[in-house]
Tab-separated table of C-alpha atoms in Angstrom:
chain	number	residue	atom	x	y	z
A	1	MET	CA	0.000	0.000	0.000
A	2	ALA	CA	1.235	3.487	-0.871
A	3	GLN	CA	2.255	5.829	1.931
A	4	HIS	CA	1.384	9.528	2.111
A	5	TRP	CA	4.867	10.502	0.928
A	6	GLN	CA	4.361	8.340	-2.175
A	7	GLU	CA	1.093	10.127	-2.944
A	8	THR	CA	2.029	13.736	-2.174
A	9	LEU	CA	5.257	15.680	-1.644
A	10	PRO	CA	5.739	19.200	-0.225
A	11	VAL	CA	6.948	20.464	-3.626
A	12	ASP	CA	3.849	19.223	-5.456
A	13	GLN	CA	1.657	22.001	-6.847
A	14	TYR	CA	-2.084	22.282	-6.260
A	15	ILE	CA	-4.980	24.468	-7.370
A	16	VAL	CA	-8.312	24.798	-5.581
A	17	ALA	CA	-11.478	24.632	-7.666
A	18	SER	CA	-15.158	24.933	-6.815
A	19	GLY	CA	-17.614	22.174	-7.591
A	20	GLY	CA	-20.462	24.569	-6.827
A	21	LEU	CA	-21.036	27.992	-5.366
A	22	LEU	CA	-20.314	27.997	-1.643
A	23	HIS	CA	-22.505	30.168	0.576
A	24	ASP	CA	-21.725	31.700	3.936
A	25	TYR	CA	-24.468	29.533	5.466
A	26	ASP	CA	-22.382	26.479	4.499
A	27	ARG	CA	-19.869	27.440	7.190
A	28	LYS	CA	-22.471	26.772	9.869
A	29	VAL	CA	-23.419	23.441	8.288
A	30	LEU	CA	-19.767	22.371	8.128
A	31	THR	CA	-18.997	23.555	11.648
A	32	PHE	CA	-21.988	22.125	13.493
A	33	LEU	CA	-23.007	19.088	11.412
A	34	TYR	CA	-19.858	17.822	9.692
A	35	GLN	CA	-17.147	18.747	12.204
A	36	PRO	CA	-18.285	16.250	14.900
A	37	LEU	CA	-17.866	13.472	12.313
A	38	ILE	CA	-14.659	14.491	10.529
A	39	GLY	CA	-12.817	16.415	13.250
A	40	PRO	CA	-11.274	19.899	13.454
A	41	ALA	CA	-8.270	19.092	11.218
A	42	CYS	CA	-10.545	18.249	8.282
A	43	LEU	CA	-12.650	21.343	8.852
A	44	SER	CA	-9.498	23.463	8.984
A	45	LEU	CA	-8.271	22.040	5.665
A	46	TYR	CA	-11.645	22.675	3.989
A	47	MET	CA	-11.816	26.236	5.307
A	48	THR	CA	-8.219	26.961	4.282
A	49	LEU	CA	-8.804	25.746	0.736
A	50	TRP	CA	-12.051	27.703	0.636
A	51	ALA	CA	-10.226	30.871	1.735
A	52	GLU	CA	-7.788	30.442	-1.170
A	53	LEU	CA	-10.725	30.014	-3.534
A	54	GLU	CA	-12.761	33.021	-2.401
A	55	GLU	CA	-10.328	35.521	-3.837
A	56	ASN	CA	-10.556	34.077	-7.348
A	57	ARG	CA	-14.119	32.677	-7.306
A	58	LEU	CA	-13.976	29.348	-9.197
A	59	TRP	CA	-10.199	28.821	-9.352
A	60	SER	CA	-7.404	29.686	-6.954
A	61	GLN	CA	-3.831	30.569	-7.743
A	62	SER	CA	-1.328	27.721	-7.844
A	63	GLY	CA	0.543	26.880	-4.652
A	64	THR	CA	2.716	24.155	-3.143
A	65	HIS	CA	1.847	21.721	-0.389
A	66	HIS	CA	4.757	23.171	1.578
A	67	ASN	CA	2.910	26.498	1.691
A	68	LEU	CA	-0.219	24.667	2.859
A	69	MET	CA	1.769	22.930	5.603
A	70	THR	CA	3.129	26.296	6.763
A	71	ILE	CA	-0.265	28.023	6.802
A	72	MET	CA	-2.020	25.198	8.655
A	73	ASP	CA	0.916	24.336	10.955
A	74	MET	CA	0.370	20.667	10.078
A	75	ASN	CA	2.675	18.045	8.613
A	76	LEU	CA	1.985	16.467	5.232
A	77	LYS	CA	0.804	13.198	6.769
A	78	GLU	CA	-1.900	15.005	8.767
A	79	ILE	CA	-3.004	16.989	5.700
A	80	TYR	CA	-3.112	13.817	3.595
A	81	HIS	CA	-5.232	12.048	6.217
A	82	ALA	CA	-7.614	15.022	6.476
A	83	ARG	CA	-7.894	15.145	2.684
A	84	GLN	CA	-8.937	11.488	2.567
A	85	LYS	CA	-11.674	12.070	5.126
A	86	LEU	CA	-13.021	15.038	3.172
A	87	GLU	CA	-13.061	12.874	0.036
A	88	GLY	CA	-14.882	10.068	1.820
A	89	MET	CA	-17.442	12.505	3.202
A	90	GLY	CA	-18.177	13.861	-0.277
A	91	LEU	CA	-16.749	17.307	0.456
A	92	LEU	CA	-13.721	17.108	-1.849
A	93	LYS	CA	-12.798	15.646	-5.228
A	94	THR	CA	-9.101	15.243	-6.026
A	95	TYR	CA	-7.474	15.108	-9.465
A	96	VAL	CA	-3.773	14.546	-10.201
A	97	LYS	CA	-1.557	15.050	-13.261
A	98	ASN	CA	2.026	13.843	-13.710
A	99	SER	CA	4.251	15.766	-16.074
A	100	GLU	CA	7.929	16.500	-16.689
A	101	ASP	CA	7.658	19.529	-14.430
A	102	GLY	CA	6.396	17.382	-11.547
A	103	ARG	CA	3.081	16.411	-10.046
A	104	SER	CA	0.125	18.768	-9.696
A	105	PHE	CA	-3.290	18.419	-8.056
A	106	ILE	CA	-6.715	19.980	-8.377
A	107	TYR	CA	-8.697	20.055	-5.133
A	108	GLU	CA	-12.331	20.610	-6.093
A	109	LEU	CA	-14.398	21.623	-3.075
A	110	GLN	CA	-17.904	20.160	-3.007
A	111	PRO	CA	-20.745	22.007	-1.269
A	112	PRO	CA	-22.034	20.308	1.880
A	113	LEU	CA	-25.532	18.901	2.062
A	114	THR	CA	-28.282	21.289	3.033
A	115	PRO	CA	-29.537	20.922	6.622
A	116	GLU	CA	-32.663	19.204	5.279
A	117	GLN	CA	-30.611	16.716	3.255
A	118	PHE	CA	-28.303	16.048	6.196
A	119	PHE	CA	-30.994	15.464	8.822
A	120	LEU	CA	-32.931	13.173	6.455
A	121	ASP	CA	-29.858	11.448	5.007
A	122	GLY	CA	-30.325	8.095	6.718
A	123	MET	CA	-26.605	7.642	7.415
A	124	LEU	CA	-24.934	10.897	8.423
A	125	ASN	CA	-27.789	11.887	10.726
A	126	VAL	CA	-27.514	8.529	12.539
A	127	TYR	CA	-23.762	8.911	13.012
A	128	LEU	CA	-24.200	12.489	14.241
A	129	TYR	CA	-26.906	11.413	16.724
A	130	ARG	CA	-24.597	8.748	18.121
A	131	LYS	CA	-21.661	11.150	18.278
A	132	ILE	CA	-23.226	14.158	20.010
A	133	GLY	CA	-26.206	12.642	21.838
A	134	LYS	CA	-29.932	13.274	21.801
A	135	ASN	CA	-30.044	16.712	23.453
A	136	GLN	CA	-27.382	18.312	21.272
A	137	PHE	CA	-28.805	16.645	18.161
A	138	LEU	CA	-32.282	18.081	18.817
A	139	ARG	CA	-30.769	21.484	19.611
A	140	LEU	CA	-29.013	21.506	16.225
A	141	LYS	CA	-32.171	20.338	14.523
A	142	ARG	CA	-34.012	23.334	15.977
A	143	PHE	CA	-31.113	25.627	15.071
A	144	PHE	CA	-31.302	24.637	11.397
A	145	SER	CA	-35.100	24.724	11.112
A	146	ASP	CA	-38.008	27.054	11.771
A	147	LYS	CA	-41.730	26.823	12.250
A	148	LEU	CA	-43.906	26.578	9.186
A	149	PRO	CA	-45.858	29.760	8.467
A	150	GLU	CA	-49.400	29.431	9.669
A	151	ALA	CA	-52.007	29.909	6.942
A	152	GLU	CA	-54.222	32.857	7.739
A	153	GLU	CA	-57.934	32.240	7.315
A	154	GLY	CA	-59.721	34.370	4.778
A	155	TYR	CA	-56.702	34.822	2.464
A	156	SER	CA	-56.691	33.621	-1.118
A	157	GLU	CA	-53.761	33.621	-3.554
A	158	ILE	CA	-53.863	36.255	-6.284
A	159	THR	CA	-50.325	35.822	-7.680
A	160	ARG	CA	-50.136	36.616	-11.408
A	161	ALA	CA	-48.721	34.082	-13.863
A	162	PHE	CA	-45.878	34.945	-16.259
A	163	GLN	CA	-48.083	35.123	-19.328
A	164	ASP	CA	-50.482	37.430	-17.491
A	165	VAL	CA	-47.756	39.992	-16.949
A	166	PHE	CA	-45.441	39.742	-19.951
A	167	LEU	CA	-46.001	39.849	-23.676
A	168	SER	CA	-44.074	37.502	-25.928
A	169	VAL	CA	-42.459	39.004	-29.053
A	170	PRO	CA	-41.109	37.272	-32.164
A	171	PRO	CA	-37.463	36.117	-31.974
A	172	GLN	CA	-36.610	38.464	-34.891
A	173	ALA	CA	-37.201	41.400	-32.582
A	174	LEU	CA	-34.341	40.225	-30.378
A	175	MET	CA	-31.849	39.793	-33.214
A	176	HIS	CA	-29.962	43.044	-33.571
A	177	ASN	CA	-27.093	41.543	-35.555
A	178	SER	CA	-25.887	38.229	-36.909
A	179	ASP	CA	-23.640	37.539	-33.906
A	180	SER	CA	-26.395	37.682	-31.307
A	181	ALA	CA	-27.246	33.975	-31.643
A	182	ALA	CA	-23.748	33.042	-30.507
A	183	ASP	CA	-23.946	35.527	-27.662
A	184	LEU	CA	-27.156	33.942	-26.415
A	185	GLY	CA	-25.686	30.445	-26.404
A	186	GLU	CA	-23.362	28.745	-23.911
A	187	ASP	CA	-19.641	29.477	-24.099
A	188	GLU	CA	-17.696	26.215	-24.035
A	189	ALA	CA	-14.655	27.873	-22.467
A	190	GLN	CA	-16.615	29.345	-19.564
A	191	SER	CA	-18.618	27.930	-16.672
A	192	PHE	CA	-21.479	29.709	-14.941
A	193	ILE	CA	-21.066	30.366	-11.241
A	194	GLY	CA	-23.824	28.392	-9.592
A	195	ARG	CA	-24.584	25.410	-7.468
A	196	ARG	CA	-25.949	21.993	-8.251
A	197	GLU	CA	-27.513	19.658	-5.735
A	198	SER	CA	-24.909	18.070	-3.479
A	199	ASP	CA	-24.284	14.346	-3.810
A	200	LYS	CA	-25.275	12.255	-0.820
A	201	ILE	CA	-22.995	9.625	0.701
A	202	GLN	CA	-23.614	6.391	-1.193
A	203	ILE	CA	-22.097	2.964	-0.504
A	204	ASP	CA	-21.419	1.047	-3.722
A	205	PRO	CA	-24.313	-1.462	-4.127
A	206	SER	CA	-21.798	-4.036	-5.388
A	207	GLU	CA	-20.532	-4.247	-1.794
A	208	PHE	CA	-23.778	-6.017	-0.832
A	209	ASN	CA	-24.746	-9.557	-1.897
A	210	PHE	CA	-28.066	-8.870	-3.644
A	211	ASP	CA	-28.060	-12.304	-5.295
A	212	LEU	CA	-28.195	-13.969	-1.876
A	213	LEU	CA	-30.901	-11.568	-0.713
A	214	LEU	CA	-33.066	-12.129	-3.798
A	215	GLY	CA	-32.539	-15.885	-3.506
A	216	GLY	CA	-33.890	-15.810	0.037
A	217	LEU	CA	-36.939	-13.802	-1.086
A	218	GLN	CA	-37.981	-16.164	-3.896
A	219	ASP	CA	-40.882	-17.590	-1.877
A	220	SER	CA	-42.110	-14.197	-0.666
A	221	LEU	CA	-43.704	-13.151	-3.984
A	222	ILE	CA	-41.851	-9.813	-3.958
A	223	PRO	CA	-41.232	-8.909	-7.616
A	224	LYS	CA	-37.663	-8.089	-8.640
A	225	LYS	CA	-38.873	-4.777	-10.039
A	226	ALA	CA	-39.519	-3.690	-6.433
A	227	PHE	CA	-35.735	-3.423	-6.065
A	228	THR	CA	-35.377	-0.130	-7.872
A	229	THR	CA	-32.101	1.751	-8.017
A	230	LYS	CA	-33.116	3.867	-5.015
A	231	VAL	CA	-34.120	0.786	-3.019
A	232	LYS	CA	-30.810	-0.934	-3.787
A	233	GLU	CA	-28.905	2.179	-2.758
A	234	ALA	CA	-30.877	2.304	0.505
A	235	VAL	CA	-30.259	-1.394	1.194
A	236	SER	CA	-26.496	-1.120	0.600
A	237	ASN	CA	-26.283	2.005	2.788
A	238	LEU	CA	-28.233	0.367	5.615
A	239	ALA	CA	-26.187	-2.825	5.334
A	240	PHE	CA	-22.987	-0.795	5.797
A	241	LEU	CA	-24.427	1.457	8.502
A	242	TYR	CA	-25.790	-1.317	10.718
A	243	GLY	CA	-23.594	-4.253	9.669
A	244	ILE	CA	-26.516	-6.281	8.277
A	245	ASP	CA	-25.742	-9.225	6.003
A	246	ALA	CA	-27.990	-10.497	3.200
A	247	LEU	CA	-29.659	-13.182	5.336
A	248	LYS	CA	-30.634	-10.750	8.117
A	249	MET	CA	-31.679	-8.139	5.569
A	250	LYS	CA	-34.352	-10.506	4.226
A	251	ASN	CA	-36.718	-10.053	7.195
A	252	ILE	CA	-36.042	-6.322	7.309
A	253	VAL	CA	-37.019	-5.974	3.643
A	254	LEU	CA	-40.162	-8.071	4.167
A	255	SER	CA	-41.299	-5.739	6.951
A	256	ALA	CA	-41.076	-2.758	4.570
A	257	VAL	CA	-43.164	-4.205	1.708
A	258	THR	CA	-46.364	-2.284	0.971
A	259	ALA	CA	-49.732	-3.629	-0.163
A	260	ASP	CA	-48.722	-2.788	-3.750
A	261	ASN	CA	-45.628	-5.040	-3.482
A	262	GLU	CA	-43.299	-2.056	-3.353
A	263	ILE	CA	-40.558	-1.416	-0.789
A	264	ASP	CA	-41.076	1.674	1.353
A	265	ILE	CA	-37.610	3.148	1.909
A	266	GLU	CA	-38.615	5.015	5.074
A	267	GLU	CA	-40.077	1.830	6.554
A	268	LEU	CA	-36.908	0.009	5.504
A	269	ARG	CA	-34.780	2.521	7.403
A	270	LYS	CA	-37.002	2.277	10.470
A	271	ALA	CA	-36.938	-1.531	10.433
A	272	ALA	CA	-33.129	-1.598	10.107
A	273	ARG	CA	-32.723	0.913	12.944
A	274	ASP	CA	-35.144	-1.024	15.169
A	275	TRP	CA	-33.253	-4.255	14.461
A	276	TYR	CA	-29.919	-2.691	15.391
A	277	GLN	CA	-31.203	-1.087	18.567
A	278	PHE	CA	-32.804	-4.360	19.638
A	279	GLU	CA	-29.516	-6.185	19.022
A	280	TYR	CA	-27.365	-3.579	20.780
A	281	GLN	CA	-29.543	-2.351	23.647
A	282	ASP	CA	-30.895	0.863	22.093
A	283	GLN	CA	-27.451	2.002	20.911
A	284	LEU	CA	-26.710	3.500	17.502
A	285	PRO	CA	-23.618	2.775	15.374
A	286	ALA	CA	-20.576	5.025	15.543
A	287	LEU	CA	-18.628	6.271	12.541
A	288	LEU	CA	-15.279	4.484	12.736
A	289	ASP	CA	-12.716	3.280	10.218
A	290	ARG	CA	-13.607	-0.280	9.277
A	291	THR	CA	-10.010	-1.440	8.829
A	292	GLN	CA	-6.581	0.072	9.450
A	293	PRO	CA	-6.348	3.448	7.626
A	294	LEU	CA	-3.950	3.589	4.700
A	295	GLN	CA	-1.590	6.113	6.285
A	296	HIS	CA	-1.038	3.825	9.297
A	297	LYS	CA	-0.282	0.648	7.340
A	298	ALA	CA	3.162	-0.917	7.082
A	299	GLY	CA	3.144	-0.869	3.269
A	300	ILE	CA	3.509	-4.642	2.949
A	301	GLU	CA	2.396	-5.840	-0.484
A	302	LYS	CA	3.937	-9.322	-0.608
A	303	PRO	CA	4.730	-10.615	2.896
A	304	LYS	CA	7.989	-12.561	3.140
A	305	THR	CA	7.695	-13.837	6.715
A	306	LYS	CA	4.948	-15.224	8.936
A	307	GLU	CA	5.049	-12.077	11.023
A	308	GLU	CA	4.546	-9.876	7.946
A	309	GLU	CA	1.597	-12.061	6.939
A	310	LEU	CA	0.067	-11.487	10.371
A	311	VAL	CA	0.689	-7.725	10.208
A	312	LEU	CA	-1.028	-7.624	6.815
A	313	TYR	CA	-3.949	-9.679	8.169
A	314	PHE	CA	-4.413	-7.352	11.154
A	315	GLU	CA	-4.360	-4.330	8.814
A	316	LYS	CA	-6.894	-5.700	6.313
A	317	THR	CA	-9.319	-7.250	8.826
A	318	SER	CA	-12.014	-5.506	10.858
A	319	PRO	CA	-12.128	-6.239	14.621
A	320	ARG	CA	-15.540	-7.862	14.178
A	321	GLN	CA	-14.163	-10.240	11.554
A	322	LEU	CA	-11.211	-11.037	13.810
A	323	LEU	CA	-13.614	-12.136	16.551
A	324	ILE	CA	-15.384	-14.349	14.028
A	325	ASP	CA	-12.083	-15.867	12.898
A	326	LEU	CA	-10.915	-16.482	16.464
A	327	SER	CA	-14.157	-18.314	17.253
A	328	GLY	CA	-13.992	-20.531	14.171
A	329	GLY	CA	-16.671	-18.680	12.202
A	330	ALA	CA	-19.225	-18.134	14.972
A	331	GLU	CA	-20.872	-14.737	15.275
A	332	PRO	CA	-19.444	-12.674	18.169
A	333	SER	CA	-21.679	-11.976	21.133
A	334	LYS	CA	-23.328	-8.607	21.635
A	335	SER	CA	-21.289	-7.977	24.773
A	336	ASP	CA	-17.994	-8.673	22.961
A	337	LEU	CA	-18.925	-6.333	20.109
A	338	GLN	CA	-19.893	-3.653	22.600
A	339	ILE	CA	-16.506	-3.957	24.347
A	340	ILE	CA	-14.685	-3.566	21.028
A	341	GLU	CA	-16.837	-0.612	20.011
A	342	GLU	CA	-16.221	1.156	23.311
A	343	VAL	CA	-12.466	0.608	23.037
A	344	MET	CA	-12.380	2.057	19.508
A	345	PHE	CA	-14.770	4.889	20.340
A	346	LYS	CA	-13.475	5.986	23.747
A	347	GLN	CA	-9.759	5.221	23.481
A	348	LYS	CA	-9.562	6.207	19.782
A	349	LEU	CA	-7.538	3.115	18.865
A	350	LEU	CA	-7.278	2.237	15.178
A	351	PRO	CA	-8.778	-1.064	13.951
A	352	GLY	CA	-5.445	-2.790	13.287
A	353	VAL	CA	-4.201	-1.873	16.770
A	354	VAL	CA	-7.439	-3.174	18.286
A	355	ASN	CA	-6.902	-6.460	16.441
A	356	VAL	CA	-3.515	-6.933	18.118
A	357	LEU	CA	-5.039	-6.076	21.492
A	358	VAL	CA	-7.964	-8.477	21.054
A	359	GLN	CA	-5.790	-11.416	20.035
A	360	TYR	CA	-3.286	-10.764	22.830
A	361	VAL	CA	-5.972	-10.504	25.525
A	362	MET	CA	-8.071	-13.438	24.354
A	363	ILE	CA	-5.151	-15.846	24.115
A	364	LYS	CA	-3.842	-14.762	27.535
A	365	THR	CA	-7.274	-15.103	29.199
A	366	ASP	CA	-8.317	-18.477	27.774
A	367	MET	CA	-10.303	-16.917	24.878
A	368	LYS	CA	-12.364	-14.653	27.134
A	369	LEU	CA	-12.678	-10.957	26.308
A	370	ALA	CA	-12.301	-9.558	29.829
A	371	LYS	CA	-13.705	-6.032	29.717
A	372	GLY	CA	-11.729	-4.467	32.570
A	373	TYR	CA	-8.468	-5.998	31.398
A	374	ILE	CA	-8.776	-4.986	27.743
A	375	GLU	CA	-9.876	-1.466	28.698
A	376	LYS	CA	-6.859	-1.010	30.979
A	377	ILE	CA	-4.388	-2.037	28.272
A	378	ALA	CA	-6.308	0.023	25.665
A	379	SER	CA	-6.030	3.088	27.877
A	380	HIS	CA	-2.267	2.531	28.133
A	381	TRP	CA	-1.897	2.177	24.370
A	382	SER	CA	-3.992	5.288	23.831
A	383	ARG	CA	-1.698	7.324	26.114
A	384	LYS	CA	1.322	5.932	24.262
A	385	LYS	CA	-0.330	7.045	20.982
A	386	ILE	CA	0.009	3.614	19.365
A	387	SER	CA	-1.247	3.835	15.780
A	388	THR	CA	0.375	0.948	13.859
A	389	VAL	CA	0.136	-2.811	14.120
A	390	ARG	CA	3.909	-3.237	14.525
A	391	ASP	CA	4.076	-0.694	17.351
A	392	ALA	CA	1.226	-2.470	19.129
A	393	MET	CA	2.955	-5.845	18.840
A	394	GLU	CA	6.261	-4.454	20.139
A	395	LEU	CA	4.603	-2.687	23.073
A	396	ALA	CA	2.756	-5.866	24.025
A	397	LYS	CA	6.122	-7.648	24.165
A	398	SER	CA	7.981	-4.956	26.099
A	399	GLU	CA	5.181	-4.380	28.646
A	400	HIS	CA	4.238	-8.041	29.049
A	401	ARG	CA	5.372	-8.210	32.691
A	402	GLN	CA	3.198	-5.209	33.608
A	403	TYR	CA	0.182	-6.586	31.753
A	404	LEU	CA	0.649	-9.898	33.544
A	405	ASP	CA	0.458	-8.098	36.884
A	406	TRP	CA	-2.773	-6.452	35.763
A	407	ALA	CA	-4.192	-9.808	34.725
A	408	GLU	CA	-3.322	-11.340	38.108
A	409	GLY	CA	-4.565	-8.283	39.967
A	410	LYS	CA	-1.154	-8.016	41.680
A	411	LYS	CA	-2.168	-10.790	44.103
A	412	THR	CA	0.258	-11.680	46.874
A	413	THR	CA	0.595	-14.695	49.141
A	414	ALA	CA	-0.689	-14.262	52.666
A	415	ALA	CA	2.458	-15.578	54.331
A	416	SER	CA	5.281	-13.821	52.570
A	417	GLY	CA	3.740	-10.998	50.586
A	418	LYS	CA	5.688	-12.253	47.585
A	419	ARG	CA	4.312	-12.435	44.080
A	420	LYS	CA	2.135	-15.416	43.440
A	421	PRO	CA	3.661	-18.027	41.087
A	422	VAL	CA	2.317	-17.697	37.585
A	423	ARG	CA	1.647	-20.587	35.240
A	424	LYS	CA	3.501	-20.819	31.958
A	425	GLU	CA	1.366	-18.883	29.502
A	426	VAL	CA	0.031	-19.454	26.048
A	427	LEU	CA	0.897	-16.417	23.928
A	428	PRO	CA	0.357	-15.350	20.313
A	429	ASP	CA	2.778	-16.711	17.713
A	430	TRP	CA	4.195	-13.253	17.019
A	431	PHE	CA	4.960	-12.872	20.719
A	432	GLU	CA	7.487	-15.724	20.612
A	433	LYS	CA	9.617	-13.879	18.087
A	434	LYS	CA	12.552	-11.874	19.330
A	435	SER	CA	11.875	-8.148	19.355
A	436	GLU	CA	14.092	-5.630	17.586
A	437	ASN	CA	16.222	-4.876	20.643
A	438	GLY	CA	16.876	-8.603	21.020
A	439	SER	CA	17.159	-8.490	24.822
A	440	ASP	CA	17.439	-11.865	26.569
A	441	GLN	CA	15.252	-10.710	29.417
A	442	GLN	CA	12.400	-9.902	27.039
A	443	GLN	CA	12.870	-13.256	25.273
A	444	ASN	CA	12.666	-15.094	28.583
A	445	SER	CA	9.549	-13.151	29.494
A	446	ALA	CA	7.942	-14.014	26.164
A	447	ALA	CA	8.617	-17.705	26.820
A	448	GLY	CA	6.853	-17.532	30.172
A	449	GLU	CA	10.081	-17.586	32.304
A	450	ASP	CA	10.390	-14.913	35.010
A	451	PRO	CA	13.929	-14.427	36.448
A	452	ASP	CA	12.565	-12.334	39.323
A	453	PHE	CA	10.224	-15.137	40.300
A	454	GLU	CA	13.078	-17.682	40.374
A	455	ILE	CA	15.042	-15.448	42.764
A	456	GLU	CA	12.026	-14.984	45.024
A	457	LYS	CA	11.392	-18.733	44.931
A	458	LYS	CA	14.908	-19.537	46.131
A	459	LYS	CA	14.643	-17.004	48.952
A	460	LEU	CA	11.353	-18.536	50.071
A	461	GLU	CA	12.846	-22.057	50.003
A	462	GLU	CA	15.749	-20.928	52.182
A	463	GLU	CA	13.345	-19.353	54.709
A	464	LEU	CA	11.304	-22.570	54.835
A	465	LYS	CA	14.465	-24.609	55.535
A	466	LYS	CA	15.327	-22.276	58.407
A	467	PHE	CA	11.768	-22.554	59.765
A	468	LYS	CA	11.864	-26.376	59.651
A	469	SER	CA	15.218	-26.564	61.376
A	470	GLY	CA	13.824	-24.464	64.232
A	471	ARG	CA	16.243	-21.661	63.700
């Protein structure tokens, strides 16, 4: 996988373009509705690019990414990450051109959704609700809406129509010279300043197994024509949003079928939301990266060792899928999924890092996902700002003794106050490998041997001999 420095360099040129006229009201939409989902760095990048655009309307002057780094006081990796989030949220389109003079980009800003589109989106509104909570969500909803005007009794509309006011004249009357026809047409080299309707977030329908869904609905008498383009888009969005597979989606679709054998999209959304809240105790899904983000991957394309294969697996697998794999294909329990979600949401750990944590904890605790234990280690990793799979694996090795104390609860024997003997542990395969510093003490710890314990054991044996001899 390409790294940020392979995609963009400080010397690379860029120009900002407008995909539609941006209004001052859009700043409020971006600040209050989008910022909770994408973060302040993304908002800062959008606003900075917008500021460059304002001076020249539809096109900005050319600049380098080094200038952008200086203005924003951010490194290129942070800017690259923020750019990707803006692209994923539909707020930015990026174009690149390679030439002899170097690489150049066009960053085309896309207008945000209107408040009405956002609050009725079916995906973004759910993520926002989960992120900011009910009270703040309703406050924003009131902020971006107003009461409908009340119709006054006794009033009737008397608005004149166009043809009632204006008189049409023959086209010849408008032709003052032979060039006027060209003047009235569209200039191919120019673009009108305006604004088209913003594109909503749409998950590619090919990501969902519609063949399996339709196969399961063969006996339900729902015609295939009921699955219109809009219905398929809604199904694929809901499947991504709530993690619903084709088999579970069958009953949800059936509950949204009308008497005319059509699928009501609003009922479909409600049924999917009700299913999720029933499964997860009235919770709503959070907006998190599904797998390890590109900028935090090791860049392994063809693994050469078993450890590289495991790193690649952790990076390409979601934590939910890891739980399924660890249990031999069985669906993870609701409580396990909730633990993982809380770790990712509260401690801000990336999916690949969470995968390392989950495997380490489950193998050490006899395949049980102990909530208190995993949260304690997750909090430590969060403070250490662990963001890559390799860093997580190395930290697990170097801090193994401390984590073992946490697992044992730092229990002591009643007689001597010494550390309780610990059984030889089963550890992940990657744990057995020697770490980069190659220290013997760490290798012994990884193998389950504790030099400190052996010393304490000998001291205890000597004290017992003295006690038996009556000394």
